[in-house]
Coordinates of C-alpha atoms and ligand atoms in Angstrom, one line a residue:
X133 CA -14.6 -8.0 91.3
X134 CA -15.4 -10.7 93.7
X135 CA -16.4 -13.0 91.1
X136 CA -13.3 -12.9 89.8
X137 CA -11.2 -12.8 92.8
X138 CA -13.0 -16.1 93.5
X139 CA -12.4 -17.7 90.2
X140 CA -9.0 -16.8 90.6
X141 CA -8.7 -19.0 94.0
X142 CA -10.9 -22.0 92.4
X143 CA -7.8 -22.4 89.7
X144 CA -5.2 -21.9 91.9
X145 CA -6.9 -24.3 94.2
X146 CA -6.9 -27.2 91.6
X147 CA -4.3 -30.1 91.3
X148 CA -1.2 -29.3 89.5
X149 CA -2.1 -32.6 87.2
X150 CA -5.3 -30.8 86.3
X151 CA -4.4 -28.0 85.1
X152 CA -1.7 -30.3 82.5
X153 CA -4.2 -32.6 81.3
X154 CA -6.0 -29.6 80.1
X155 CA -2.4 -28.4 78.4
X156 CA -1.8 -31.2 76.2
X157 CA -0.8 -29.9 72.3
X158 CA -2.4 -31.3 69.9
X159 CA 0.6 -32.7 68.3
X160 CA 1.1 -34.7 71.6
X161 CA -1.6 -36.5 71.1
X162 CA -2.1 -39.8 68.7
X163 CA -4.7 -39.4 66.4
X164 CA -6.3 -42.2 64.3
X165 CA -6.5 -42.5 61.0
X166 CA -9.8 -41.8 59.8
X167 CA -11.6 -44.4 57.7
X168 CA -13.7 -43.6 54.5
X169 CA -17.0 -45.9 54.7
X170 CA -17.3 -48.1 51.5
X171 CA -20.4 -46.7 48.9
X172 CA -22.9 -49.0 48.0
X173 CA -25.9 -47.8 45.0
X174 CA -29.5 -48.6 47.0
X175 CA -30.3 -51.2 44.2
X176 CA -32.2 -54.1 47.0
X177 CA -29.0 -53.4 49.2
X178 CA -29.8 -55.3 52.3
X179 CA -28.6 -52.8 55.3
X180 CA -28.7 -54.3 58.7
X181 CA -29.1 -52.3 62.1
X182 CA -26.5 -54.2 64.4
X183 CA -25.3 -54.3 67.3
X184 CA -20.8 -55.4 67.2
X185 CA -17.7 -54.2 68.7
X186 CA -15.4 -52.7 66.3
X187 CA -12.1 -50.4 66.3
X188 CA -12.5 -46.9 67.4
X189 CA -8.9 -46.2 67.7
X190 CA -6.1 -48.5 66.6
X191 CA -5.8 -51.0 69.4
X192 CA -9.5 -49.9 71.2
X193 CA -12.6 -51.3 70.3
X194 CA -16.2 -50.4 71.7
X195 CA -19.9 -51.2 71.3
X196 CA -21.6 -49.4 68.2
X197 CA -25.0 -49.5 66.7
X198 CA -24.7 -49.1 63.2
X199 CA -25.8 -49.6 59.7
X200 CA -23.8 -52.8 58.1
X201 CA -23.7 -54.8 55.0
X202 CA -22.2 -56.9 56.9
X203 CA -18.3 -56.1 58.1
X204 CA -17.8 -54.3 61.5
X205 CA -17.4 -51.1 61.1
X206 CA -17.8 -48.1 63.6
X207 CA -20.0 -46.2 61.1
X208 CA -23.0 -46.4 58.7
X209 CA -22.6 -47.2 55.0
X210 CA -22.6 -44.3 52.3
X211 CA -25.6 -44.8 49.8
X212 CA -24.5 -43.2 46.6
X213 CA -27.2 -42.6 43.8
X214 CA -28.3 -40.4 41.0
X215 CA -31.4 -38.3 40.8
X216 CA -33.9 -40.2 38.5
X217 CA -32.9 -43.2 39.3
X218 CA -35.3 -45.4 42.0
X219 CA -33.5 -46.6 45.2
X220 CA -34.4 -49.7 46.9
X221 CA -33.2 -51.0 50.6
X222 CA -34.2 -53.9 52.8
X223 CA -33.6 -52.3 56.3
X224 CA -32.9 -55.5 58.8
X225 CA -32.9 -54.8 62.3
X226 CA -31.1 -56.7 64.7
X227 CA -30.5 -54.4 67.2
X228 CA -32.4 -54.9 70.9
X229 CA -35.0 -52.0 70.2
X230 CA -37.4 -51.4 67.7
X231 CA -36.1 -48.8 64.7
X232 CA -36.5 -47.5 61.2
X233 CA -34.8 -45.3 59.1
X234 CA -35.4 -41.6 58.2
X235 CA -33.8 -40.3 54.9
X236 CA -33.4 -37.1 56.1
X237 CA -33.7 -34.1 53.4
X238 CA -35.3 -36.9 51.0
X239 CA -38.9 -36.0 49.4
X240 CA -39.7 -39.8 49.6
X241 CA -43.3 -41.5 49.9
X242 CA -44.9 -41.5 53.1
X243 CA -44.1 -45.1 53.3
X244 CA -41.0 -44.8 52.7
X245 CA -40.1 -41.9 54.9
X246 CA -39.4 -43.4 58.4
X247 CA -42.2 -42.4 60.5
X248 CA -41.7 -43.5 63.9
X249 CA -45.2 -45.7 63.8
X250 CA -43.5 -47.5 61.5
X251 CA -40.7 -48.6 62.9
X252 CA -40.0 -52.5 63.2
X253 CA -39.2 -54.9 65.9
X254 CA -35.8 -57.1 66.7
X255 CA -35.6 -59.4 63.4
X256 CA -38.1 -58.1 61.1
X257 CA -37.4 -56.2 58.1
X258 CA -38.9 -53.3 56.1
X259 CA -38.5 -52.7 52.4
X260 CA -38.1 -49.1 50.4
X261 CA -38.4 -48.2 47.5
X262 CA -38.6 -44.6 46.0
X263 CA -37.9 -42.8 43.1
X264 CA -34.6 -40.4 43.4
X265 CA -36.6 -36.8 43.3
X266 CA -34.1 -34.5 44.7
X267 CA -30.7 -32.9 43.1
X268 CA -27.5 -33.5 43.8
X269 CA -26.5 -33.2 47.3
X270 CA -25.0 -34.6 51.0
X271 CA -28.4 -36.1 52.2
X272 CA -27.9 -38.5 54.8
X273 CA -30.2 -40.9 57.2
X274 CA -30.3 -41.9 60.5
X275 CA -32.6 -44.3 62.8
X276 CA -36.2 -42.8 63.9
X277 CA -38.1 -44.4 66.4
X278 CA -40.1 -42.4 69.0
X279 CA -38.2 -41.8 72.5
X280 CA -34.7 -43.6 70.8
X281 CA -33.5 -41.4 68.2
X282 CA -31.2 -39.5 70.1
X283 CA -29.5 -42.6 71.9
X284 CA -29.6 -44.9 68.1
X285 CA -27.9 -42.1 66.4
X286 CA -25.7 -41.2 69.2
X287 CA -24.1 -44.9 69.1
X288 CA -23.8 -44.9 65.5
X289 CA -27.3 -45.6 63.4
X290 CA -26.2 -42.7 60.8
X291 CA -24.5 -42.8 57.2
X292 CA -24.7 -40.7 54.0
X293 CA -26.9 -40.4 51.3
X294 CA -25.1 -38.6 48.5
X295 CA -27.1 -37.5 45.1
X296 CA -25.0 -37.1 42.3
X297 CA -27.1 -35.0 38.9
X298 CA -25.7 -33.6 35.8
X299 CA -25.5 -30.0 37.0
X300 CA -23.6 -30.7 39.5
X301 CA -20.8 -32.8 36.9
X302 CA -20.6 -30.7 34.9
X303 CA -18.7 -28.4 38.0
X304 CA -15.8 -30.8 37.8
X305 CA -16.2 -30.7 41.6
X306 CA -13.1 -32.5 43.5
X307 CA -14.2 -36.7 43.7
X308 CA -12.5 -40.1 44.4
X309 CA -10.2 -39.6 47.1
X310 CA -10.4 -35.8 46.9
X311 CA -14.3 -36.1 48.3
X312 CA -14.1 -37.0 51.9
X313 CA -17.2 -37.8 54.1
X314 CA -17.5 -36.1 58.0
X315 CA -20.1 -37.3 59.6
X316 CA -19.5 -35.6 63.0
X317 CA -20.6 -37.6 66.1
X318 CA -19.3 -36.8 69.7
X319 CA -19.5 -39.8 72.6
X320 CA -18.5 -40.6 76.4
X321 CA -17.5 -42.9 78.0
X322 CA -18.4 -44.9 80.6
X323 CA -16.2 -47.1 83.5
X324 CA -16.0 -49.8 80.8
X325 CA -14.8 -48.1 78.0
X326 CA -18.2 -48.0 76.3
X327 CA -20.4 -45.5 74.8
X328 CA -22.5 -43.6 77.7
X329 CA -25.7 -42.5 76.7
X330 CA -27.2 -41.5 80.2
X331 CA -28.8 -37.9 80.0
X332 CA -29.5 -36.1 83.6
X333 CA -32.3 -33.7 84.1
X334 CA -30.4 -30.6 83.0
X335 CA -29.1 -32.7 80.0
X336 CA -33.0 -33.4 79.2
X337 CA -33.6 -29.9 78.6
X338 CA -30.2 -28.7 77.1
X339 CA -29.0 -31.5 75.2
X340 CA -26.6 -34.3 75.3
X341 CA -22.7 -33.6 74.7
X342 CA -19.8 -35.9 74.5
X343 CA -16.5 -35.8 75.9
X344 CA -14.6 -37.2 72.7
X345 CA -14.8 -35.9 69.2
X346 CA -16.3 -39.1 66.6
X347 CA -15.4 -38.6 62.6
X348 CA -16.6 -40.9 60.6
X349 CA -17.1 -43.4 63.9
X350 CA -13.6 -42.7 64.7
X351 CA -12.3 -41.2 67.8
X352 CA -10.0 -37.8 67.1
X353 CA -9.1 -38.6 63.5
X354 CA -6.1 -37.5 61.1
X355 CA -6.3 -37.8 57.5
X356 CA -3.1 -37.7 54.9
X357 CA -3.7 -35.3 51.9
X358 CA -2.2 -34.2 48.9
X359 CA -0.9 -30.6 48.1
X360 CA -4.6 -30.4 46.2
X361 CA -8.2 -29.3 46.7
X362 CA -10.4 -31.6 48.7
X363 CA -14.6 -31.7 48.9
X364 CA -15.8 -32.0 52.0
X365 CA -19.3 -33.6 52.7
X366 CA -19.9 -32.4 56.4
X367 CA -23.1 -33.5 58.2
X368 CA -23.8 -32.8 61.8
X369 CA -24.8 -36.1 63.8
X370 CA -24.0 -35.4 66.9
X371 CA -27.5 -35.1 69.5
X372 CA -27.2 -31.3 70.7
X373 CA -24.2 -29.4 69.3
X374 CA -23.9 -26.5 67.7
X375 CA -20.5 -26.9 65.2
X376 CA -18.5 -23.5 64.5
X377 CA -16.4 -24.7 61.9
X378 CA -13.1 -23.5 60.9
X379 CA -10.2 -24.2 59.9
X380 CA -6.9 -24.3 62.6
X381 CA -4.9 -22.3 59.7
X382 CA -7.3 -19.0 59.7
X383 CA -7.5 -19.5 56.1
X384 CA -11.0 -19.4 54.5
X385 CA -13.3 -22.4 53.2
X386 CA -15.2 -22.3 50.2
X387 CA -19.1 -22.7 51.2
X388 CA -20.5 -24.6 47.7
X389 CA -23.4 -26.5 49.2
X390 CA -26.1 -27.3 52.4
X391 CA -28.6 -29.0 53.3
X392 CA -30.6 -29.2 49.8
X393 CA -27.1 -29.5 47.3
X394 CA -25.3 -26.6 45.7
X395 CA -26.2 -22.9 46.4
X396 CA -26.5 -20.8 43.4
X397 CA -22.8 -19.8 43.8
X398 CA -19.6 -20.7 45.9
X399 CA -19.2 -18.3 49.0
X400 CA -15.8 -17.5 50.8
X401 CA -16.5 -17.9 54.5
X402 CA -14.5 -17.8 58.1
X403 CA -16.3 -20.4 59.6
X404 CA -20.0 -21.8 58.8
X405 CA -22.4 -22.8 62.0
X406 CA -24.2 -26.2 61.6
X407 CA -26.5 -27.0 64.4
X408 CA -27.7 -31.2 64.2
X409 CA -29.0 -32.0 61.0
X410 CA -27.4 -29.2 59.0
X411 CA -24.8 -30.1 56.6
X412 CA -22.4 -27.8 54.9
X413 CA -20.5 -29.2 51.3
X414 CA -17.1 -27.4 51.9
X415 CA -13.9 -26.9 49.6
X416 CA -11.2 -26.8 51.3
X417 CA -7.5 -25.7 49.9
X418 CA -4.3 -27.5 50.4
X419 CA -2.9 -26.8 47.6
X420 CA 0.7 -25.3 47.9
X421 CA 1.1 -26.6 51.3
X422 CA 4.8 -28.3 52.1
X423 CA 4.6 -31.8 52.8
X424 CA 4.2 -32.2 56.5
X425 CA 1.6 -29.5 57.0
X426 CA -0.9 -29.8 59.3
X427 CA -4.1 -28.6 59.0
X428 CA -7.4 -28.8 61.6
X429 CA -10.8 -28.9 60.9
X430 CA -12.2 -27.3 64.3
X431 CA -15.1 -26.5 66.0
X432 CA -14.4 -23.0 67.1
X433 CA -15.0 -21.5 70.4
X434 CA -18.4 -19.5 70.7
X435 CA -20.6 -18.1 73.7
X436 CA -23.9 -19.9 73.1
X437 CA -26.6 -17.6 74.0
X438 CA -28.5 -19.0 77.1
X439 CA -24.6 -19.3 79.1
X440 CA -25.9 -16.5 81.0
X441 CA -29.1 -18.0 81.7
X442 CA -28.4 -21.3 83.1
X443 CA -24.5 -20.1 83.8
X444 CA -22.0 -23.0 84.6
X445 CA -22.0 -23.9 87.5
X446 CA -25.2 -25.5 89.6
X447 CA -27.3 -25.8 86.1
X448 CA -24.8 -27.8 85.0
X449 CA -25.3 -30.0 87.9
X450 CA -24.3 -33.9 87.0
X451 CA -23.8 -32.7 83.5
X452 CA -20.8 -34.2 81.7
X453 CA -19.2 -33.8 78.2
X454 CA -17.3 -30.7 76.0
X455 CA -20.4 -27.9 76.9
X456 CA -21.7 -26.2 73.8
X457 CA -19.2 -23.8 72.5
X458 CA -16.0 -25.3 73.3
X459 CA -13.5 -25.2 71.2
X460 CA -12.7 -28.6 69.6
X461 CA -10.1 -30.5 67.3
X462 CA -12.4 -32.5 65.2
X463 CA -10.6 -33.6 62.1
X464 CA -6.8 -33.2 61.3
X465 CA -5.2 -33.5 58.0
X466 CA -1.9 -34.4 56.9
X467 CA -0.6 -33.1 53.7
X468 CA 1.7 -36.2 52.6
X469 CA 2.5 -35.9 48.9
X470 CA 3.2 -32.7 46.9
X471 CA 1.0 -32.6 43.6
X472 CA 1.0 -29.8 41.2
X473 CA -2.5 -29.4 38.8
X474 CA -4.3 -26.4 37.4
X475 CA -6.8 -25.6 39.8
X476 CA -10.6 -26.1 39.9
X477 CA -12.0 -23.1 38.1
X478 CA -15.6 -22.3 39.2
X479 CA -18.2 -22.5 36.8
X480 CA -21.6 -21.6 37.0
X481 CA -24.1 -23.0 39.6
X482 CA -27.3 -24.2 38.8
X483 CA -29.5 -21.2 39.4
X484 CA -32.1 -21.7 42.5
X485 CA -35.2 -19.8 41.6
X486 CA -37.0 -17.8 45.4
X487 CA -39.9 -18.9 46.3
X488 CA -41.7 -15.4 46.0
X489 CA -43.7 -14.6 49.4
X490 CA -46.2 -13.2 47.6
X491 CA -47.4 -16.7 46.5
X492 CA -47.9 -18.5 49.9
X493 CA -51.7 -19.2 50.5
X494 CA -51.3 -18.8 54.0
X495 CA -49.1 -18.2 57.5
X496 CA -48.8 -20.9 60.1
X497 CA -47.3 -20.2 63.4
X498 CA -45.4 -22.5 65.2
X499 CA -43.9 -22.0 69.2
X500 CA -40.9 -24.1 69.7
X501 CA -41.1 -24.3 74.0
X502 CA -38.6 -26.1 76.3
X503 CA -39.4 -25.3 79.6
X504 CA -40.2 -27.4 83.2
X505 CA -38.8 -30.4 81.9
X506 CA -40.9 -30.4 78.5
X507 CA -40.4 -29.9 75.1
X508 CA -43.6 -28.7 73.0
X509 CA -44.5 -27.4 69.6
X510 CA -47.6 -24.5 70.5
X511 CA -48.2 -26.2 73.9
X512 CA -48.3 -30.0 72.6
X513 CA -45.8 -32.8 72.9
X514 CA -45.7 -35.2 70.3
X515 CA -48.4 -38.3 69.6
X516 CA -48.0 -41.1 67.4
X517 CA -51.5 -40.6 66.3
X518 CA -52.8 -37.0 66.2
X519 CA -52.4 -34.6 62.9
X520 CA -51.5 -31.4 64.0
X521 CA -51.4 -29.9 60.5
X522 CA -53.2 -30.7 57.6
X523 CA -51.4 -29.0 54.5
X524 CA -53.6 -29.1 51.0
X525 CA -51.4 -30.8 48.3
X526 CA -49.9 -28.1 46.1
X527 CA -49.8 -25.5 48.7
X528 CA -47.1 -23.3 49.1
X529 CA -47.1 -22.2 52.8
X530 CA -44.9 -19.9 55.3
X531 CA -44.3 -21.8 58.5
X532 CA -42.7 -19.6 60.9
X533 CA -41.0 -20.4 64.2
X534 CA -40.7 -18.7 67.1
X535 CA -38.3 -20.1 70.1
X536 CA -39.3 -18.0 73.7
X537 CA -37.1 -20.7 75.6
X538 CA -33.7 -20.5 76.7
X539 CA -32.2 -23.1 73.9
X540 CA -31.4 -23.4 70.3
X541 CA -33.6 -25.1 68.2
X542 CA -32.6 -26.8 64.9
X543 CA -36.4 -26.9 63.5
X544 CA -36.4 -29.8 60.4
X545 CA -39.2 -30.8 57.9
X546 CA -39.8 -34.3 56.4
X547 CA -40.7 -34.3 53.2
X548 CA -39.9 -31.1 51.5
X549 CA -37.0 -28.8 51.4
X550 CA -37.2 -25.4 52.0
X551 CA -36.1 -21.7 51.5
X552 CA -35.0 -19.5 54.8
X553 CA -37.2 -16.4 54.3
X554 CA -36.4 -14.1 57.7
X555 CA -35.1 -14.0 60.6
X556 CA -36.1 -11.9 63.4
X557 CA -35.1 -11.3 66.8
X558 CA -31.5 -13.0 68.3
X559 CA -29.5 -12.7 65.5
X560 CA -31.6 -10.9 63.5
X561 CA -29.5 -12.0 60.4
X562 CA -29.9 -14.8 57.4
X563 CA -26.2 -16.5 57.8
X564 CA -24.2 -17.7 54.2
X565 CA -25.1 -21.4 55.1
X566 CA -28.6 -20.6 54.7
X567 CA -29.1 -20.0 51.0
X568 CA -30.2 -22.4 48.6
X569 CA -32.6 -25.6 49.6
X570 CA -32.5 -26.4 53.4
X571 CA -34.7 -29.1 55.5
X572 CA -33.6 -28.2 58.8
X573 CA -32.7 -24.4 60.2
X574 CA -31.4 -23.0 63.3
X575 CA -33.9 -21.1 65.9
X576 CA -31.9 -19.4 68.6
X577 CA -33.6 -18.1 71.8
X578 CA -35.5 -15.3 71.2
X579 CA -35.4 -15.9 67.4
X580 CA -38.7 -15.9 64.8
X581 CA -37.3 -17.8 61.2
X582 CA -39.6 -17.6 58.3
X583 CA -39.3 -20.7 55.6
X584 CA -41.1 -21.0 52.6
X585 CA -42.0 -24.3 50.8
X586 CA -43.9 -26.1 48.7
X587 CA -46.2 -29.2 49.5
X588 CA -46.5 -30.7 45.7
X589 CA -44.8 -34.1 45.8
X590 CA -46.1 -36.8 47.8
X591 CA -49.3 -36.7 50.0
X592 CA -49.2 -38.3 53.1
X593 CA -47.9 -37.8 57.0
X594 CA -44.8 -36.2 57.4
X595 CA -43.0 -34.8 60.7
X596 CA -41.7 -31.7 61.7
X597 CA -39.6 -31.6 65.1
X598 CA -36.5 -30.2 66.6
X599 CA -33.4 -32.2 65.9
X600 CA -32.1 -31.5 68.7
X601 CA -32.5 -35.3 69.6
X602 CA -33.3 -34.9 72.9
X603 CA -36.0 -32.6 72.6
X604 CA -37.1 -34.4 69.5
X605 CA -37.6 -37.6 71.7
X606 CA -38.4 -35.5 74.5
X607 CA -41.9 -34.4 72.6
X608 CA -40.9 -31.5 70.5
X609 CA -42.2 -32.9 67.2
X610 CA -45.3 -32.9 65.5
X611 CA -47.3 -34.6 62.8
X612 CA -48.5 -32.7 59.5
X613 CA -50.4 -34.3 56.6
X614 CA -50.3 -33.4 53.1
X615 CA -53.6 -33.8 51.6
Ligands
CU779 CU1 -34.9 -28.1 70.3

């Protein structure tokens, strides 16, 4: 009672204007038309890390680091290939730190994987090449050097990397302008009008949140559609949050792919969770919609689990942005033009064969810790250096994770995808989003997840960390090497 008796007093005690700002309808404010980044084929592309001011907004530009073939634009290029064929990229980095880039969800050769002790100074240049191994699917890649993956990606070093295979045309799957990328990215701003990437101690251990919603590099974003059904590739770049998404409408997406490409069927869902790194290949319907309809693809409220823990108020001392679990406007469409077409009939998915338990050669256990200001996989932070893991090639292993801290973990694996196995404790539930082939999964406090996967394509050191960037580059990350 007194608790609320005093809440009630803080709100009444706060400016008029205050209580407004927070009132504004969506439809009051001016949203900017998203923009679709052009597709290149990685056939000796040259992709250049650079620093440029482009248009966030019509009429307001900013500072972004991002992945060019030249023209400013506020986000990274889309890579577009086919599995079979071989890619090839000359990364260029003119940006003022050292950097590489990660395909993330790619079983690529150690060389060509991103490893932070490989990463490359202002003006030099490091070539890939690497046969196309995995299926069809919404891969993407992002910068990767030690201590400056969170801040890179956070100002814009991300794009996607989408497989195409025959299994997946012969779905006749919505593509062209019916296929939209989301790369979802989340900024502040400082004094200046520029990107604020400034994390205080509480921020070090939770994670870093923005106070404007980035699609695509563009701030609060609309997007005109026909009456018709649209793909959506959705991958989760933001540093620390955990997405609910949904749609403004109530209505129900179709759930036809994550991390790894298509599950073995299409699933009807409410929402789908994607902590950072997780992607989610959505259908979404518009068809039958009146010209003029509105539709938002939101990040729906939630009450993340460790609110009670650190509470609002002094842990959240100095802490800025949209705390995890607000509800957000992230990407609004328009439906412009009335179409009428038969409607995409689902065929049968490409069957995805379990990994049976029963042939794992062995368990290993892994302690995913965030507490007095450190981040540490069973007690260690992460060097350069040291194997933590050896894994013989060929193996298929267990690796199961355990988080006793008071944060969510996104846990992901270089190198290999893998299947979701268990989940005890927290939630105590495997969610629709994690079927199929995945390469990063969520830990909540109090959770142990079981993944199984095998180690037959490449040998070599690979990395398994957090994604959560800012334990990632806070030392929650660890070497393994297949041998
Ligand atoms: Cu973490």
């Amino acid at each position: 009672m007194r608790r609320r008796h005093f809440l009630g007093l803080t709100a009444a005690a706060l400016p008029a204007a205050a209580l407004l700002r927070n009132r504004i309808p969506v439809e009051a404010a001016e949203r900017a038309p998203l923009i679709i980044p052009p597709e290149f084929k990685p056939n000796g592309k040259r992709l250049v890390g650079k620093e440029l001011r482009t248009e966030i907004a019509p009429g307001r530009q900013a500072t972004v680091w991002t992945v060019t073939t030249g023209e400013p634009r506020p986000t990274g290029v889309t890579i577009r290939t086919r599995t079979g064929d071989s890619a090839s990229v000359l990364f260029q980095n003119d940006l003022r730190q050292t950097s590489i880039l990660h395909w993330h969800g790619l079983s690529v050769p150690e060389k060509a994987d991103g490893h932070p002790r490989l990463a490359i100074g202002t003006g030099e240049q490091y070539r890939y090449a690497f046969p196309v191994k995995n299926r069809a699917g919404t891969y993407w890649y992002h910068s990767h050097p030690h201590h400056m993956t969170g801040e890179q990606v956070y100002r814009g070093m991300a794009g996607l990397f989408l497989i195409n295979d025959a299994d997946e045309d012969a779905l006749g799957l919505p593509r062209g302008a019916r296929e939209i990328p989301v790369l979802l990215g989340e900024r502040r701003f400082d004094a200046s009008g520029e990107f604020a990437f400034n994390p205080v101690m509480h921020e070090r251990m939770e994670g870093f949140f923005g106070s404007d919603v980035f699609v695509n590099g563009i701030k609060d974003p609309t997007h005109n559609v026909d009456s018709a059904l649209y793909r959506l590739r959705v991958v989760n770049a933001t540093p620390s949050r955990i997405h609910r998404l949904g749609l403004s409408t109530g209505a129900q997406m179709t759930l036809i792919g994550v991390d790894g490409g298509l599950l073995p069927a299409p699933i009807r869902v409410d929402y789908v969770e994607l902590g950072t790194g997780e992607r989610a290949d959505l259908l979404v319907d518009f068809s039958g919609m009146a010209v003029g309809s509105k539709v938002m693809l939101k990040s729906l409220p939630y009450k993340p689990p460790y609110a009670m823990a650190m509470g609002m108020g002094m842990g959240r001392m100095g802490a800025g942005g949209n705390p995890q679990g607000t509800e957000l406007d992230l990407l609004e469409f328009v439906v412009t033009k009335a179409v009428t077409e038969r409607g995409w009939a689902a065929r049968p998915f490409p069957a995805i064969a379990p990994i049976a338990s029963a042939t794992a050669s062995r368990t290993r256990e892994f302690v995913m810790q965030s507490a007095m200001m450190q981040h540490t996989i069973n007690g260690k932070a992460f060097e350069m250096d040291r194997i933590d893991e050896v894994v013989p090639f060929g193996a298929t292993e267990i690796w199961r994770f355990s988080n006793p801290s008071q944060f969510p973990h996104p846990v992901h694996l270089h190198e290999v995808q893998f299947q979701v196995l268990s989940r005890t404790g927290g939630r105590a539930a495997l969610f629709p989003w994690e079927g199929g082939w995945k390469d990063t999964v969520m830990v909540y406090p109090g959770e142990t997840v079981e993944v199984i996967a095998t180690f037959d394509q490449h040998r070599g050191r690979y990395l398994m960390h957090c994604h959560n960037l800012v334990h990632e580059d806070g030392g929650m990350m660890m070497n393994y090497e297949i041998k």
